[in-house]
């Protein structure tokens, strides 16, 4: 194994640091046929806290991109399978956190179930934020007008709503793993924006106030 392949620089989901994660073990699955792609499974150990993580690295025809010299390569999509991202012991409401945990668990069972669970998470967020509207689309627009959701979050929420509706109604659409992973990322961004970032900003303000007194 080459030295540069013995570790990855990623965010550790245990301690939150972006640091060196030593690769303890790895396994590669290669698929070649009508659709070509690779899946690498990694067990990593954080050099900061010693926490163990299990990650999936996907690359394939659907992640094709070009480097600065115009050469084709497959871009990597990294998913942390363990530990799962949760917001326990934060200001994220318990119902929101539990709904998101259920959705992330469903990711590895069925993409359709995961999308339905993510849509449910979005519904719970809208209810918690007292959004007004007859349906989820109107509630998302209401939160955007109130500046609880910025425009980009509104767009991400609407995509999540559409895919969640399609999954729930049995629409004839292929929900591949990359789409499902992106929807989980979108939901995580929404939770971070609505709950986590304001909470952290307030903590910093409180610290500044305490030091000023």
mmCIF file of N, CA, C and O in Angstrom, residues 126-165:
data_model
loop_
_atom_site.group_PDB
_atom_site.id
_atom_site.type_symbol
_atom_site.label_atom_id
_atom_site.label_comp_id
_atom_site.label_asym_id
_atom_site.label_seq_id
_atom_site.Cartn_x
_atom_site.Cartn_y
_atom_site.Cartn_z
ATOM 1 N N UNK A 126 -41.017 21.625 9.560
ATOM 2 C CA UNK A 126 -41.998 22.668 9.240
ATOM 3 C C UNK A 126 -43.000 22.841 10.385
ATOM 4 O O UNK A 126 -43.355 23.972 10.744
ATOM 5 N N UNK A 127 -43.437 21.731 10.963
ATOM 6 C CA UNK A 127 -44.387 21.803 12.084
ATOM 7 C C UNK A 127 -43.740 22.451 13.294
ATOM 8 O O UNK A 127 -44.353 23.288 13.969
ATOM 9 N N UNK A 128 -42.484 22.079 13.566
ATOM 10 C CA UNK A 128 -41.770 22.647 14.707
ATOM 11 C C UNK A 128 -41.578 24.156 14.549
ATOM 12 O O UNK A 128 -41.625 24.898 15.534
ATOM 13 N N UNK A 129 -41.374 24.589 13.295
ATOM 14 C CA UNK A 129 -41.162 26.012 13.031
ATOM 15 C C UNK A 129 -42.464 26.763 12.781
ATOM 16 O O UNK A 129 -42.454 27.920 12.374
ATOM 17 N N UNK A 130 -43.600 26.057 13.015
ATOM 18 C CA UNK A 130 -44.938 26.653 12.902
ATOM 19 C C UNK A 130 -45.197 27.227 11.513
ATOM 20 O O UNK A 130 -45.738 28.349 11.361
ATOM 21 N N UNK A 131 -44.798 26.465 10.495
ATOM 22 C CA UNK A 131 -45.029 26.881 9.113
ATOM 23 C C UNK A 131 -46.515 26.831 8.778
ATOM 24 O O UNK A 131 -47.234 25.929 9.215
ATOM 25 N N UNK A 132 -46.962 27.802 8.002
ATOM 26 C CA UNK A 132 -48.364 27.863 7.593
ATOM 27 C C UNK A 132 -48.506 27.371 6.150
ATOM 28 O O UNK A 132 -47.640 27.614 5.316
ATOM 29 N N UNK A 133 -49.619 26.701 5.882
ATOM 30 C CA UNK A 133 -49.873 26.214 4.530
ATOM 31 C C UNK A 133 -50.701 24.945 4.546
ATOM 32 O O UNK A 133 -50.716 24.210 5.527
ATOM 33 N N UNK A 134 -51.374 24.708 3.428
ATOM 34 C CA UNK A 134 -52.244 23.530 3.330
ATOM 35 C C UNK A 134 -51.456 22.261 3.023
ATOM 36 O O UNK A 134 -51.929 21.162 3.269
ATOM 37 N N UNK A 135 -50.259 22.427 2.481
ATOM 38 C CA UNK A 135 -49.433 21.272 2.135
ATOM 39 C C UNK A 135 -47.970 21.620 2.357
ATOM 40 O O UNK A 135 -47.624 22.752 2.721
ATOM 41 N N UNK A 136 -47.103 20.639 2.132
ATOM 42 C CA UNK A 136 -45.680 20.831 2.417
ATOM 43 C C UNK A 136 -45.060 21.909 1.532
ATOM 44 O O UNK A 136 -44.221 22.692 1.989
ATOM 45 N N UNK A 137 -45.486 21.980 0.283
ATOM 46 C CA UNK A 137 -44.942 22.992 -0.624
ATOM 47 C C UNK A 137 -45.219 24.397 -0.103
ATOM 48 O O UNK A 137 -44.322 25.262 -0.093
ATOM 49 N N UNK A 138 -46.446 24.636 0.350
ATOM 50 C CA UNK A 138 -46.800 25.950 0.874
ATOM 51 C C UNK A 138 -46.070 26.243 2.181
ATOM 52 O O UNK A 138 -45.685 27.386 2.446
ATOM 53 N N UNK A 139 -45.870 25.212 2.994
ATOM 54 C CA UNK A 139 -45.162 25.395 4.266
ATOM 55 C C UNK A 139 -43.704 25.771 4.029
ATOM 56 O O UNK A 139 -43.143 26.610 4.738
ATOM 57 N N UNK A 140 -43.077 25.150 3.028
ATOM 58 C CA UNK A 140 -41.688 25.472 2.691
ATOM 59 C C UNK A 140 -41.585 26.932 2.232
ATOM 60 O O UNK A 140 -40.680 27.672 2.639
ATOM 61 N N UNK A 141 -42.534 27.358 1.391
ATOM 62 C CA UNK A 141 -42.548 28.747 0.923
ATOM 63 C C UNK A 141 -42.751 29.718 2.093
ATOM 64 O O UNK A 141 -42.148 30.803 2.126
ATOM 65 N N UNK A 142 -43.600 29.320 3.040
ATOM 66 C CA UNK A 142 -43.859 30.174 4.196
ATOM 67 C C UNK A 142 -42.591 30.384 5.021
ATOM 68 O O UNK A 142 -42.294 31.507 5.446
ATOM 69 N N UNK A 143 -41.824 29.312 5.240
ATOM 70 C CA UNK A 143 -40.582 29.427 6.006
ATOM 71 C C UNK A 143 -39.543 30.242 5.249
ATOM 72 O O UNK A 143 -38.705 30.903 5.864
ATOM 73 N N UNK A 144 -39.596 30.206 3.918
ATOM 74 C CA UNK A 144 -38.677 31.016 3.112
ATOM 75 C C UNK A 144 -39.031 32.501 3.246
ATOM 76 O O UNK A 144 -38.142 33.348 3.390
ATOM 77 N N UNK A 145 -40.326 32.808 3.221
ATOM 78 C CA UNK A 145 -40.763 34.198 3.375
ATOM 79 C C UNK A 145 -40.370 34.746 4.740
ATOM 80 O O UNK A 145 -40.060 35.937 4.883
ATOM 81 N N UNK A 146 -40.383 33.865 5.738
ATOM 82 C CA UNK A 146 -40.030 34.281 7.094
ATOM 83 C C UNK A 146 -38.516 34.291 7.320
ATOM 84 O O UNK A 146 -38.049 34.584 8.425
ATOM 85 N N UNK A 147 -37.754 33.938 6.265
ATOM 86 C CA UNK A 147 -36.290 33.893 6.302
ATOM 87 C C UNK A 147 -35.758 32.805 7.246
ATOM 88 O O UNK A 147 -34.587 32.827 7.633
ATOM 89 N N UNK A 148 -36.605 31.855 7.613
ATOM 90 C CA UNK A 148 -36.131 30.688 8.352
ATOM 91 C C UNK A 148 -35.384 29.766 7.398
ATOM 92 O O UNK A 148 -34.370 29.172 7.746
ATOM 93 N N UNK A 149 -35.904 29.658 6.178
ATOM 94 C CA UNK A 149 -35.204 28.996 5.081
ATOM 95 C C UNK A 149 -34.714 30.074 4.119
ATOM 96 O O UNK A 149 -35.514 30.907 3.687
ATOM 97 N N UNK A 150 -33.422 30.098 3.737
ATOM 98 C CA UNK A 150 -32.988 30.976 2.650
ATOM 99 C C UNK A 150 -33.408 30.364 1.319
ATOM 100 O O UNK A 150 -33.870 29.221 1.265
ATOM 101 N N UNK A 151 -33.228 31.099 0.237
ATOM 102 C CA UNK A 151 -33.686 30.632 -1.076
ATOM 103 C C UNK A 151 -33.092 29.283 -1.453
ATOM 104 O O UNK A 151 -33.789 28.405 -1.964
ATOM 105 N N UNK A 152 -31.805 29.092 -1.189
ATOM 106 C CA UNK A 152 -31.154 27.841 -1.593
ATOM 107 C C UNK A 152 -31.689 26.657 -0.787
ATOM 108 O O UNK A 152 -31.840 25.554 -1.303
ATOM 109 N N UNK A 153 -32.001 26.892 0.503
ATOM 110 C CA UNK A 153 -32.581 25.851 1.326
ATOM 111 C C UNK A 153 -34.002 25.550 0.846
ATOM 112 O O UNK A 153 -34.456 24.410 0.850
ATOM 113 N N UNK A 154 -34.701 26.587 0.395
ATOM 114 C CA UNK A 154 -36.037 26.405 -0.163
ATOM 115 C C UNK A 154 -35.977 25.470 -1.365
ATOM 116 O O UNK A 154 -36.801 24.562 -1.509
ATOM 117 N N UNK A 155 -34.988 25.696 -2.246
ATOM 118 C CA UNK A 155 -34.843 24.845 -3.432
ATOM 119 C C UNK A 155 -34.532 23.406 -3.045
ATOM 120 O O UNK A 155 -35.105 22.457 -3.597
ATOM 121 N N UNK A 156 -33.605 23.227 -2.088
ATOM 122 C CA UNK A 156 -33.240 21.882 -1.637
ATOM 123 C C UNK A 156 -34.437 21.186 -1.006
ATOM 124 O O UNK A 156 -34.681 19.990 -1.234
ATOM 125 N N UNK A 157 -35.208 21.928 -0.214
ATOM 126 C CA UNK A 157 -36.386 21.366 0.443
ATOM 127 C C UNK A 157 -37.433 20.942 -0.582
ATOM 128 O O UNK A 157 -38.086 19.916 -0.426
ATOM 129 N N UNK A 158 -37.575 21.760 -1.628
ATOM 130 C CA UNK A 158 -38.579 21.442 -2.649
ATOM 131 C C UNK A 158 -38.194 20.188 -3.430
ATOM 132 O O UNK A 158 -39.046 19.364 -3.758
ATOM 133 N N UNK A 159 -36.897 20.040 -3.721
ATOM 134 C CA UNK A 159 -36.430 18.816 -4.389
ATOM 135 C C UNK A 159 -36.704 17.601 -3.506
ATOM 136 O O UNK A 159 -37.180 16.562 -3.977
ATOM 137 N N UNK A 160 -36.420 17.730 -2.226
ATOM 138 C CA UNK A 160 -36.667 16.649 -1.272
ATOM 139 C C UNK A 160 -38.153 16.321 -1.207
ATOM 140 O O UNK A 160 -38.544 15.148 -1.154
ATOM 141 N N UNK A 161 -38.985 17.346 -1.224
ATOM 142 C CA UNK A 161 -40.437 17.152 -1.200
ATOM 143 C C UNK A 161 -40.909 16.381 -2.429
ATOM 144 O O UNK A 161 -41.681 15.416 -2.326
ATOM 145 N N UNK A 162 -40.420 16.789 -3.610
ATOM 146 C CA UNK A 162 -40.830 16.153 -4.869
ATOM 147 C C UNK A 162 -40.414 14.684 -4.901
ATOM 148 O O UNK A 162 -41.201 13.803 -5.253
ATOM 149 N N UNK A 163 -39.159 14.417 -4.520
ATOM 150 C CA UNK A 163 -38.677 13.033 -4.523
ATOM 151 C C UNK A 163 -39.406 12.197 -3.474
ATOM 152 O O UNK A 163 -39.727 11.033 -3.701
ATOM 153 N N UNK A 164 -39.673 12.797 -2.315
ATOM 154 C CA UNK A 164 -40.404 12.088 -1.271
ATOM 155 C C UNK A 164 -41.815 11.755 -1.697
ATOM 156 O O UNK A 164 -42.316 10.655 -1.434
ATOM 157 N N UNK A 165 -42.472 12.691 -2.388
ATOM 158 C CA UNK A 165 -43.810 12.435 -2.904
ATOM 159 C C UNK A 165 -43.794 11.305 -3.923
ATOM 160 O O UNK A 165 -44.652 10.417 -3.910
#
